XYZ file of C-alpha atoms in Angstrom:
732
model
C -35.921 56.671 47.621
C -35.128 59.692 45.533
C -31.457 60.718 45.621
C -29.888 63.750 44.094
C -27.031 63.117 41.784
C -24.694 65.077 39.622
C -21.938 64.319 37.137
C -19.125 63.627 39.603
C -15.445 63.291 38.978
C -13.436 60.474 37.374
C -10.646 60.773 39.948
C -9.951 59.388 42.469
C -11.275 55.911 41.682
C -13.449 54.291 44.321
C -15.848 55.942 46.817
C -14.565 59.372 48.076
C -16.286 61.419 50.754
C -16.655 65.080 49.638
C -18.558 67.967 51.046
C -22.192 67.141 50.866
C -22.091 63.556 49.691
C -19.854 60.744 48.108
C -18.215 60.565 44.678
C -18.063 57.164 43.003
C -15.742 56.359 40.180
C -15.016 52.938 38.573
C -12.976 51.907 35.500
C -14.590 49.745 32.742
C -13.495 50.341 29.139
C -15.958 48.101 27.316
C -18.990 48.239 29.425
C -22.261 49.476 27.733
C -23.964 50.314 31.061
C -22.901 50.645 34.642
C -25.060 51.196 37.703
C -24.603 51.838 41.317
C -26.762 49.973 43.960
C -27.130 51.300 47.445
C -28.010 49.269 50.612
C -29.025 50.019 54.158
C -27.567 46.959 55.830
C -25.177 44.102 55.205
C -28.009 41.538 55.131
C -30.133 43.331 52.587
C -31.339 41.038 49.761
C -32.174 43.991 47.501
C -30.739 47.560 47.083
C -32.911 50.474 48.253
C -31.731 52.579 45.411
C -30.331 51.902 41.902
C -28.548 54.700 39.989
C -27.862 54.234 36.375
C -24.851 56.026 34.942
C -25.584 58.181 31.893
C -22.718 57.561 29.479
C -23.151 61.105 28.086
C -22.775 62.649 31.538
C -21.386 60.132 33.941
C -18.448 58.885 31.841
C -14.987 60.427 31.149
C -12.909 58.214 28.939
C -13.043 54.693 30.448
C -14.152 55.884 33.852
C -17.683 55.903 34.996
C -18.532 58.345 37.871
C -21.284 60.029 39.799
C -21.684 62.251 42.791
C -24.453 61.297 45.175
C -25.590 63.947 47.598
C -26.484 63.102 51.121
C -24.390 59.866 51.383
C -21.820 59.556 54.056
C -19.304 57.274 55.740
C -20.716 53.897 56.505
C -23.070 53.689 53.551
C -23.008 50.474 51.525
C -22.780 49.879 47.757
C -22.053 47.569 44.872
C -21.688 48.046 41.168
C -23.169 46.281 38.204
C -21.692 46.468 34.618
C -23.420 45.155 31.449
C -21.870 44.691 28.086
C -20.868 42.036 25.618
C -20.499 38.482 26.790
C -17.940 37.159 24.303
C -15.390 34.957 26.173
C -13.534 34.283 22.925
C -12.738 38.131 22.770
C -11.890 38.097 26.506
C -15.135 39.890 27.408
C -17.287 38.476 30.272
C -19.834 41.127 31.120
C -22.821 39.935 32.994
C -25.554 42.301 34.040
C -26.666 39.931 36.701
C -23.308 39.958 38.446
C -22.979 42.097 41.546
C -19.450 43.622 41.575
C -17.132 44.661 44.424
C -15.476 47.986 43.788
C -11.732 47.185 43.254
C -10.971 50.452 45.215
C -13.341 49.714 48.108
C -11.652 50.496 51.427
C -13.689 48.176 53.532
C -16.314 45.273 53.084
C -19.039 44.120 55.377
C -18.786 40.642 56.899
C -19.970 38.157 54.307
C -18.909 35.481 51.987
C -18.744 35.725 48.206
C -18.575 31.947 47.726
C -21.310 31.072 50.238
C -23.516 33.719 48.412
C -23.031 31.815 45.104
C -23.444 28.416 46.735
C -26.828 29.529 48.265
C -28.349 29.615 44.688
C -26.376 27.204 42.663
C -23.034 25.365 42.253
C -24.693 21.939 42.024
C -22.728 19.126 40.577
C -25.019 19.253 37.569
C -24.278 22.932 36.986
C -20.565 22.343 37.171
C -20.698 19.704 34.602
C -22.625 22.197 32.378
C -19.777 24.875 32.881
C -17.160 22.255 32.035
C -18.960 21.607 28.844
C -18.639 25.249 27.875
C -21.796 26.700 29.483
C -21.908 30.212 30.991
C -21.207 30.485 34.735
C -24.180 31.658 36.682
C -23.477 34.715 38.787
C -26.745 34.924 40.616
C -26.139 35.028 44.401
C -27.866 35.543 47.706
C -27.242 39.203 48.376
C -27.947 38.795 52.106
C -24.677 36.846 52.270
C -22.710 38.725 49.635
C -20.401 41.339 51.226
C -21.117 45.060 50.388
C -18.532 47.838 49.931
C -18.444 50.426 52.696
C -17.837 54.127 52.203
C -14.890 54.916 54.409
C -13.852 58.160 56.130
C -9.970 58.133 56.141
C -9.755 60.627 59.021
C -7.615 59.310 61.871
C -5.560 61.026 64.605
C -2.133 59.632 63.890
C -0.485 62.010 66.372
C 2.563 62.666 64.099
C 3.161 58.888 63.544
C 5.140 58.230 60.358
C 6.695 54.913 58.980
C 9.865 54.237 60.918
C 12.335 53.621 58.065
C 14.585 51.345 59.929
C 17.713 50.623 57.780
C 17.729 47.193 56.127
C 20.949 46.032 57.819
C 19.293 46.782 61.243
C 16.106 44.956 60.449
C 14.952 41.658 61.908
C 11.578 40.478 60.492
C 9.067 38.257 62.268
C 6.531 36.525 60.116
C 3.148 35.881 61.643
C -0.613 35.314 60.861
C -2.898 37.905 62.445
C -5.569 35.415 63.372
C -3.359 32.462 64.163
C -0.979 34.474 66.425
C -3.562 35.107 69.122
C -6.605 32.749 68.320
C -5.593 30.108 70.931
C -6.926 30.555 74.374
C -3.326 30.164 75.539
C -2.587 33.606 74.113
C -4.484 35.156 76.988
C -5.526 38.134 74.805
C -8.875 39.861 75.313
C -9.652 40.119 71.595
C -8.298 36.906 70.174
C -7.564 36.514 66.526
C -7.851 40.286 65.653
C -5.702 43.325 64.888
C -6.460 44.459 68.572
C -5.369 41.001 69.841
C -2.148 41.338 67.823
C -1.452 44.705 69.383
C -1.796 43.161 72.804
C 1.244 41.034 71.997
C 3.513 44.032 71.261
C 5.276 43.875 74.710
C 6.222 40.190 73.914
C 7.575 41.121 70.520
C 9.461 44.188 71.738
C 11.056 41.967 74.389
C 12.009 39.388 71.780
C 13.825 42.134 69.972
C 12.467 41.944 66.367
C 12.201 45.126 64.490
C 9.424 44.400 62.010
C 6.372 42.110 61.784
C 5.506 40.657 58.389
C 1.758 39.901 58.416
C 0.386 37.171 56.185
C -2.348 38.638 53.843
C -4.673 41.027 55.562
C -6.318 42.205 52.357
C -9.919 41.117 52.215
C -10.262 37.555 51.262
C -12.913 34.808 51.614
C -12.075 32.025 54.052
C -15.120 30.036 52.797
C -13.559 29.483 49.391
C -12.853 25.756 49.875
C -15.305 22.915 49.427
C -13.404 20.147 51.108
C -13.684 18.814 54.653
C -11.245 17.367 57.156
C -11.375 13.591 56.637
C -10.923 12.970 60.368
C -13.380 15.585 61.799
C -15.702 16.259 58.974
C -15.323 19.974 59.521
C -15.133 22.226 56.500
C -11.665 23.439 55.744
C -10.993 27.116 55.327
C -8.703 29.409 53.364
C -6.680 30.276 56.422
C -3.570 31.906 54.945
C -5.583 34.260 52.712
C -3.523 34.176 49.498
C -6.633 34.703 47.372
C -7.559 38.390 47.467
C -11.079 39.700 46.754
C -10.455 43.415 47.617
C -6.994 44.983 47.703
C -7.675 48.203 49.618
C -9.807 46.658 52.447
C -8.352 45.147 55.583
C -9.767 41.768 56.511
C -13.138 42.310 58.241
C -13.085 39.170 60.236
C -9.792 40.360 61.804
C -11.561 43.252 63.431
C -13.013 43.178 66.891
C -15.606 45.830 65.721
C -17.876 45.811 62.702
C -17.849 47.292 59.306
C -15.646 50.514 58.837
C -14.258 50.113 62.319
C -11.855 47.578 60.806
C -10.065 50.502 59.177
C -9.654 52.378 62.446
C -8.539 49.254 64.254
C -5.879 48.484 61.731
C -4.562 51.987 61.902
C -4.514 51.886 65.726
C -2.536 48.617 65.554
C 0.055 50.190 63.251
C 0.301 53.218 65.345
C 0.890 51.022 68.523
C 3.594 49.043 66.749
C 5.311 52.297 65.716
C 5.201 53.472 69.250
C 7.165 50.342 70.288
C 9.641 50.889 67.401
C 8.346 47.955 65.392
C 7.654 48.175 61.703
C 4.681 46.698 59.922
C 5.204 44.879 56.613
C 2.357 43.365 54.679
C 2.520 40.138 52.611
C 0.526 41.164 49.490
C -0.890 39.131 46.678
C -1.139 41.043 43.361
C -0.318 38.013 41.151
C -3.798 36.712 40.999
C -7.323 37.202 42.390
C -10.004 34.905 43.901
C -12.151 34.969 40.731
C -10.170 31.827 39.533
C -10.245 30.534 36.005
C -12.969 30.312 33.297
C -15.065 28.251 35.625
C -14.979 30.819 38.352
C -17.704 33.349 39.420
C -17.643 37.052 38.446
C -17.708 39.418 41.355
C -15.104 42.222 40.615
C -12.395 42.637 38.025
C -13.770 40.025 35.547
C -17.047 41.897 35.415
C -15.466 45.233 34.722
C -12.535 44.616 32.464
C -11.561 40.909 32.178
C -9.427 41.469 29.066
C -7.341 44.147 30.789
C -6.889 42.887 34.375
C -5.982 39.326 33.468
C -3.451 37.588 31.243
C -5.584 35.593 28.781
C -4.283 32.850 26.448
C -3.398 34.144 23.056
C -4.792 31.276 20.972
C -8.144 31.174 22.870
C -9.081 34.146 25.052
C -11.842 32.078 26.907
C -8.992 30.727 29.065
C -6.552 32.225 31.478
C -2.798 31.902 31.564
C -1.996 30.481 35.019
C 1.434 31.339 36.201
C 0.318 31.335 39.808
C -1.252 27.867 40.305
C -4.355 29.620 41.449
C -6.406 29.815 38.132
C -5.606 33.212 36.808
C -2.769 35.699 36.528
C -3.031 39.478 36.929
C -1.957 41.417 33.849
C 0.488 43.350 35.968
C 2.315 45.228 33.134
C -0.815 46.683 31.499
C -0.767 50.472 32.318
C -4.289 50.273 33.964
C -3.203 47.509 36.260
C 0.120 49.198 37.082
C -1.851 52.266 38.068
C -4.178 50.197 40.193
C -1.315 48.500 42.016
C 0.630 51.716 42.537
C -2.643 53.361 43.862
C -3.080 50.516 46.275
C 0.484 50.586 47.644
C 0.287 54.336 48.038
C -2.937 54.030 49.967
C -1.513 51.515 52.423
C 1.643 53.708 53.023
C -0.095 57.065 53.096
C -3.408 56.264 54.895
C -2.486 53.110 56.751
C 1.198 54.006 57.529
C 2.628 50.516 56.769
C 6.369 50.342 56.347
C 6.790 47.816 53.584
C 5.391 44.950 51.387
C 6.445 41.412 50.619
C 5.107 40.556 47.275
C 3.872 36.975 46.842
C 5.026 35.193 43.643
C 6.495 38.491 42.434
C 8.086 37.081 39.274
C 4.663 37.362 37.876
C 5.416 41.143 37.759
C 7.922 40.344 35.123
C 5.491 38.829 32.697
C 4.187 40.749 29.657
C 0.643 40.886 28.471
C 1.325 37.806 26.507
C 2.950 35.938 29.456
C 6.550 36.043 28.384
C 9.248 37.284 30.764
C 10.266 40.875 30.326
C 13.825 42.096 30.956
C 12.603 45.562 32.021
C 9.087 45.192 33.355
C 7.016 48.377 33.712
C 5.670 47.463 37.126
C 8.896 46.539 38.998
C 10.446 49.812 37.898
C 7.261 51.819 38.751
C 7.221 50.454 42.224
C 10.926 50.943 42.932
C 10.977 54.483 41.443
C 7.644 55.720 42.806
C 8.427 58.939 44.787
C 5.814 58.194 47.509
C 7.144 54.599 48.010
C 10.812 55.661 47.883
C 11.558 54.780 51.496
C 9.142 51.820 51.684
C 10.583 48.335 52.026
C 9.897 46.226 49.062
C 10.584 42.450 49.227
C 9.943 39.978 46.403
C 9.202 36.379 46.569
C 11.215 36.253 43.404
C 9.701 33.235 41.587
C 6.322 32.158 40.309
C 4.571 28.855 39.840
C 5.583 28.544 36.121
C 9.367 28.446 36.548
C 10.380 32.210 36.536
C 13.198 32.792 39.059
C 14.713 36.160 39.949
C 16.343 35.762 43.358
C 19.127 38.322 43.767
C 18.370 39.846 40.322
C 14.877 41.095 40.657
C 14.468 43.831 37.964
C 13.700 47.435 38.876
C 16.427 48.316 41.396
C 16.315 48.390 45.216
C 14.266 45.207 45.517
C 15.019 42.798 48.387
C 14.148 39.143 47.816
C 13.528 36.085 49.847
C 16.586 33.899 49.661
C 15.474 30.293 49.152
C 19.067 29.252 48.531
C 19.810 30.233 52.142
C 16.925 28.153 53.348
C 17.976 25.047 51.359
C 21.688 25.429 51.997
C 21.292 25.708 55.714
C 18.775 22.955 55.987
C 20.991 20.586 53.984
C 24.200 21.399 55.934
C 22.582 21.082 59.329
C 20.986 17.766 58.620
C 24.517 16.443 57.905
C 24.754 16.207 54.210
C 28.170 15.885 52.797
C 30.027 18.621 50.921
C 27.651 21.398 51.765
C 30.258 23.472 53.561
C 31.027 25.803 50.609
C 27.284 26.445 50.178
C 26.898 27.177 53.880
C 29.839 29.501 53.834
C 28.439 31.422 50.949
C 25.093 31.984 52.600
C 26.640 32.953 55.943
C 28.705 35.626 54.087
C 25.719 37.239 52.379
C 25.217 35.250 49.228
C 27.465 37.216 46.948
C 26.666 34.726 44.123
C 23.155 36.164 44.093
C 23.380 39.783 45.442
C 26.878 41.015 44.340
C 25.289 43.671 42.137
C 23.446 45.143 45.095
C 24.310 44.334 48.827
C 24.070 41.601 51.323
C 21.235 43.470 53.049
C 19.039 42.761 50.093
C 18.998 39.066 50.962
C 16.074 38.180 53.183
C 17.416 35.075 54.904
C 15.097 32.450 56.276
C 15.057 28.799 57.160
C 11.339 28.445 57.822
C 8.217 30.454 56.891
C 4.526 29.888 56.842
C 4.930 27.671 53.620
C 6.558 24.559 54.995
C 7.655 22.893 58.207
C 8.107 24.938 61.403
C 11.605 24.773 62.801
C 10.566 22.136 65.337
C 8.909 20.026 62.724
C 12.027 20.390 60.443
C 14.060 18.392 63.049
C 11.119 16.158 64.034
C 9.727 14.765 60.646
C 11.324 13.080 57.704
C 8.132 13.474 55.652
C 5.147 15.764 55.446
C 1.821 14.746 57.243
C -0.851 16.742 55.411
C -3.682 14.224 55.487
C -5.981 16.740 57.345
C -5.845 18.944 54.143
C -8.046 16.343 52.373
C -5.754 16.153 49.337
C -4.478 12.603 50.075
C -1.167 14.022 51.220
C -0.372 15.233 47.731
C -0.151 18.866 48.492
C 2.904 20.654 50.006
C 6.459 20.151 49.077
C 8.111 16.816 49.246
C 11.591 18.368 49.289
C 11.978 19.566 52.819
C 15.582 18.696 53.630
C 14.432 17.674 57.081
C 15.615 15.068 59.537
C 13.624 13.608 62.415
C 16.710 12.504 64.561
C 15.563 8.976 64.799
C 11.893 9.058 65.627
C 8.972 10.485 63.478
C 7.099 13.148 65.385
C 6.962 13.913 69.086
C 9.337 12.085 71.289
C 10.070 11.720 74.987
C 13.486 10.268 74.424
C 15.844 12.670 76.172
C 18.779 11.891 73.789
C 16.665 12.637 70.692
C 15.198 15.736 72.284
C 18.661 17.032 73.138
C 19.773 16.382 69.493
C 16.767 18.319 68.111
C 17.176 21.237 70.481
C 20.842 21.622 69.500
C 19.977 21.399 65.872
C 17.324 24.141 66.341
C 19.868 26.384 68.070
C 22.410 25.743 65.347
C 20.124 26.986 62.673
C 18.829 29.966 64.765
C 22.417 31.039 65.442
C 23.303 31.052 61.795
C 20.088 32.686 60.838
C 20.617 35.636 63.215
C 24.335 36.256 62.652
C 24.454 35.700 58.848
C 24.925 38.666 56.596
C 21.507 39.816 55.326
C 18.170 40.428 56.888
C 16.994 37.609 59.183
C 13.272 36.464 58.961
C 12.045 34.496 61.909
C 8.811 32.464 61.745
C 6.394 33.106 64.549
C 6.659 30.487 67.312
C 10.017 28.999 66.100
C 11.591 30.681 69.122
C 9.685 28.307 71.519
C 9.312 25.318 69.192
C 5.737 25.762 67.746
C 4.615 22.633 65.918
C 2.148 21.914 63.169
C 2.294 18.137 63.765
C 4.238 17.581 60.495
C 1.803 19.532 58.249
C 4.047 21.519 55.904
C 1.100 23.122 54.050
C -1.403 24.298 56.701
C -2.982 26.825 54.406
C -6.486 25.402 55.249
C -6.100 24.752 58.910
C -7.928 27.400 60.975
C -7.497 25.341 64.173
C -4.832 24.248 66.681
C -2.587 23.004 63.789
C -1.925 26.685 62.804
C -2.795 28.639 66.018
C 0.242 29.577 68.110
C 0.317 27.661 71.421
C 1.640 30.124 73.770
C 2.011 27.507 76.634
C 5.153 26.527 74.758
C 6.681 29.834 75.912
C 6.998 28.387 79.395
C 7.772 24.795 78.364
C 10.652 25.997 76.090
C 11.662 29.184 78.025
C 15.309 28.279 77.688
C 15.124 28.289 73.878
C 13.144 31.554 73.967
C 15.920 33.109 76.092
C 18.515 31.838 73.689
C 16.733 33.571 70.753
C 16.328 36.886 72.702
C 20.117 36.764 73.484
C 20.939 36.064 69.901
C 18.927 39.031 68.719
C 20.661 41.228 71.328
C 24.064 39.979 70.157
C 23.227 40.842 66.519
C 21.976 44.308 67.470
C 25.066 44.890 69.656
C 27.636 44.072 66.986
C 27.678 45.668 63.569
C 30.042 43.059 62.274
C 26.893 40.823 61.737
C 24.980 43.618 59.996
C 27.234 44.724 57.128
C 25.780 46.742 54.237
C 28.687 45.652 52.020
C 30.268 42.324 51.192
C 33.389 41.130 52.906
C 36.706 42.435 51.344
C 40.144 40.746 51.060
C 43.151 41.948 52.949
C 46.650 43.037 51.990
C 49.321 40.747 53.298
C 52.145 43.110 52.449
C 50.738 45.837 54.541
C 49.511 43.555 57.304
C 45.808 44.254 56.640
C 43.792 41.195 57.381
C 40.762 40.243 55.249
C 37.311 41.146 56.661
C 36.632 37.335 56.983
C 39.137 34.495 57.171
C 38.018 30.908 56.788
C 39.643 27.891 58.538
C 39.564 24.078 58.626
C 39.743 22.366 62.075
C 43.571 22.628 61.997
C 43.434 26.350 61.742
C 44.579 26.350 58.158
C 42.947 27.634 54.882
C 40.273 25.071 53.930
C 40.749 22.770 50.951
C 37.138 23.667 49.950
C 36.376 20.611 47.585
C 37.352 18.199 50.474
C 35.452 20.014 53.226
C 32.578 17.833 54.389
C 31.218 18.783 57.897
C 33.439 21.322 59.644
C 34.076 24.982 58.930
C 35.288 27.970 60.909
C 35.778 31.617 60.186
C 37.178 34.707 61.868
C 35.184 37.959 61.490
C 37.300 41.081 61.668
C 35.615 43.781 63.776
C 38.271 46.360 63.036
C 37.151 46.460 59.430
C 33.803 47.980 60.457
C 35.501 51.307 61.214
C 35.300 52.081 57.501
C 31.587 51.674 57.599
C 30.472 53.505 60.627
C 33.589 54.958 62.261
C 33.480 52.371 65.089
C 35.530 49.227 65.494
C 33.774 46.067 66.654
C 34.956 42.965 68.404
C 36.566 40.017 66.443
C 34.563 36.814 66.399
C 35.456 33.160 65.710
C 32.601 30.963 64.566
C 32.936 27.153 64.192
C 30.437 24.512 63.347
C 31.005 20.773 63.457
C 28.442 18.538 61.788
C 30.621 15.381 62.116
C 29.304 12.595 64.291
C 32.240 13.029 66.703
C 33.785 15.857 68.582
C 36.325 18.013 66.904
C 39.364 19.899 68.231
C 39.515 23.236 66.541
C 42.781 25.183 66.388
C 41.940 28.862 67.227
C 43.327 31.785 65.242
C 45.945 33.751 67.342
C 44.995 37.203 68.757
C 47.202 40.174 69.748
C 48.705 39.793 73.304
C 46.210 42.090 74.890
C 43.294 40.162 73.538
C 41.752 36.815 74.513
C 38.949 34.654 73.128
C 35.877 34.351 75.291
C 32.889 32.055 74.677
C 29.675 33.658 73.764
C 27.674 30.723 72.354
C 27.933 26.983 72.441
C 24.811 25.287 71.123
C 25.795 22.070 72.877
C 25.628 23.551 76.371
C 22.614 23.650 78.499
C 20.860 26.927 79.304
C 21.933 29.429 80.533
C 25.414 28.524 79.385
C 24.560 28.057 75.832
C 24.693 31.904 75.387
C 26.283 34.404 77.729
C 24.968 37.823 78.659
C 26.984 40.759 77.412
C 29.929 41.418 79.618
C 29.732 37.897 81.095
C 31.441 35.929 78.329
C 33.438 32.954 79.675
C 37.213 32.852 79.665
C 38.714 29.887 77.803
C 41.290 27.797 79.779
C 43.235 27.613 76.511
C 43.657 30.264 73.775
C 44.885 27.709 71.330
C 42.268 24.970 70.892
C 38.570 24.409 71.604
C 36.533 21.202 71.461
C 33.532 21.707 69.237
C 31.141 18.855 70.150
C 29.589 16.710 67.510
C 26.534 18.442 65.717
C 27.025 21.737 67.382
C 28.401 25.271 66.792
C 30.374 27.747 68.909
C 30.924 31.463 68.709
C 33.900 33.168 70.429
C 34.475 36.854 70.894
C 37.842 38.682 71.319
C 37.893 40.766 74.391
C 40.484 42.919 76.166
C 42.457 40.609 78.398
C 42.298 42.856 81.347
C 38.464 42.833 81.437
C 37.217 40.607 84.236
C 35.129 37.664 83.070
C 34.008 34.574 84.798
C 36.028 31.450 83.961
C 34.804 28.716 81.620
C 36.085 26.240 84.168
C 33.538 27.294 86.700
C 30.760 25.072 85.332
C 30.631 21.509 83.989
C 30.835 22.442 80.244
C 34.319 23.659 80.873
C 35.737 20.669 79.125
C 35.577 22.522 75.788
C 38.753 24.481 76.314
C 41.819 22.507 76.180
């Protein structure tokens, strides 16, 4: 086929629809030749047209570009780049390799790794590669995904990112496919962006304000070679932390085909925004799926290996691996910085997402030599970018090589996952001695970590995708990852879990009650602690992974949400909904500044007062299992002009009941019970305006292993009495 071409433009990078055709632009500094291949269908084994870039005409600086007349949205393409193959210099050009455009906005359904397996990857070839031989990049093009020219036009109907304040944010982490793939989800388009949108009414009723989606950038689920030892079925990359294309939403998550995935994603975001829910993406810029020196070339490596990746200084054949995944992106090289900023801007401007959670973000702090930088270019560029100024940016502030920046992530305005909150809460609520001080610090906003910013920069979590579910945290002492085919070596051995007497599922009512109370304890503290709470999907109704704490390769019932548990554990689901309502109703749980001390001479109370069981100031080094505090709602007037209620929170992890002395209130106020995790539903949490009157305002029995939350209310307000139901024994 004869196509009409002209010089084209070096900006923007990628494939851009313009009047009369499509402009293609790709960065490659050291390539000697670049060509564009065009395809009619995703299954084509050969291109129908090959366009060679003339370096005298179709190159500006390091960018190769061409304008092709007559092309349009939906057309398919790949690049090839030829040049010097000199691994010792960091150059790995291969004219045989078909390359995905790093800026491609959609890919056809296919599999990079299956395409290579179809023509090679025998054991003999792997041994040759290990011995220093060149990796073969020949592939079956009928299987290899193609880049799609995408038209960004979409009727957003004035939709914009919601910009919900951090202190009002409640995040819900979920996997797009796993959330609705089970038949129990009763969605029409299971496992897709459309299927997720069908669950918006559920999420809105739950009360969360943002969904955080596990990776939706295009990845290849067929990356793994292992099989489940029990079933023989091939394992898949389910989580998706192995990106092959950063601008493209995951094709297999679409109910349609090809470029429809972009429209479907946009419609999902638009629907979430209509419901008042933000969309945050879990993004992986720390490495790519091309792997180490034994990996295949299909994108960055074939264009600018020595620029996009951090290579070892002493031997540039090899990659510095700070991610545990074979390679590390050279994030502070100006070209890579530009690429990442372009990508983030695209997802904000064209896809309307509200924020990003950056996987292993401490990699962003590594220089081109791999050392840690005090003032990294990338972290500052993201935080100061004018387009991203209102976008939520959240760091997983560590990497696989020991870097750790929780609470001090460089660049300004970065939130970070607070793993100290996770570990402290887990250890306290499983009954470890002398964890009271740690628990108090986390409850109050982790000032030891975030004092230079604000408590709202702490993303608090107890469970996330990486680890046990909340149900499994109280049901298993050890991980059970045998199905991952790694001899149970994968996944963390440090879980701070407790099985309450029996490993795994149990029908013992005593054990089940203990587990339920423990779950409610942790959920209570997660939701009312200072900072931003992050809830793992399904924890609100006891989703289980059968003890697997690293289900990254389990695209099956292990990872799929079982929605029948909504009915089975409806009481717990109600408890979580009411907790979220409570947090939203009371700003004392949503402070944007740390607690302040009082002034005893002027009679001004501290914002928070800590107590032991006797109602006295704690002797912190001796505190083992009990702690209480009083939150001063009056102090909130200085933040938003409105006073809040006072609250008394007590937790007793002793193995016996504890009589807690309550702090006194003014004569016109009385303590009413809002939450008691030891009580049966619906008395474990009260509806607003229906809090129970305590028979005594002086003492309260906090049952062993439970927590209680009391609220100060005007004494003249009519409330039902605590003595009206069996749990009334708590007031003395």
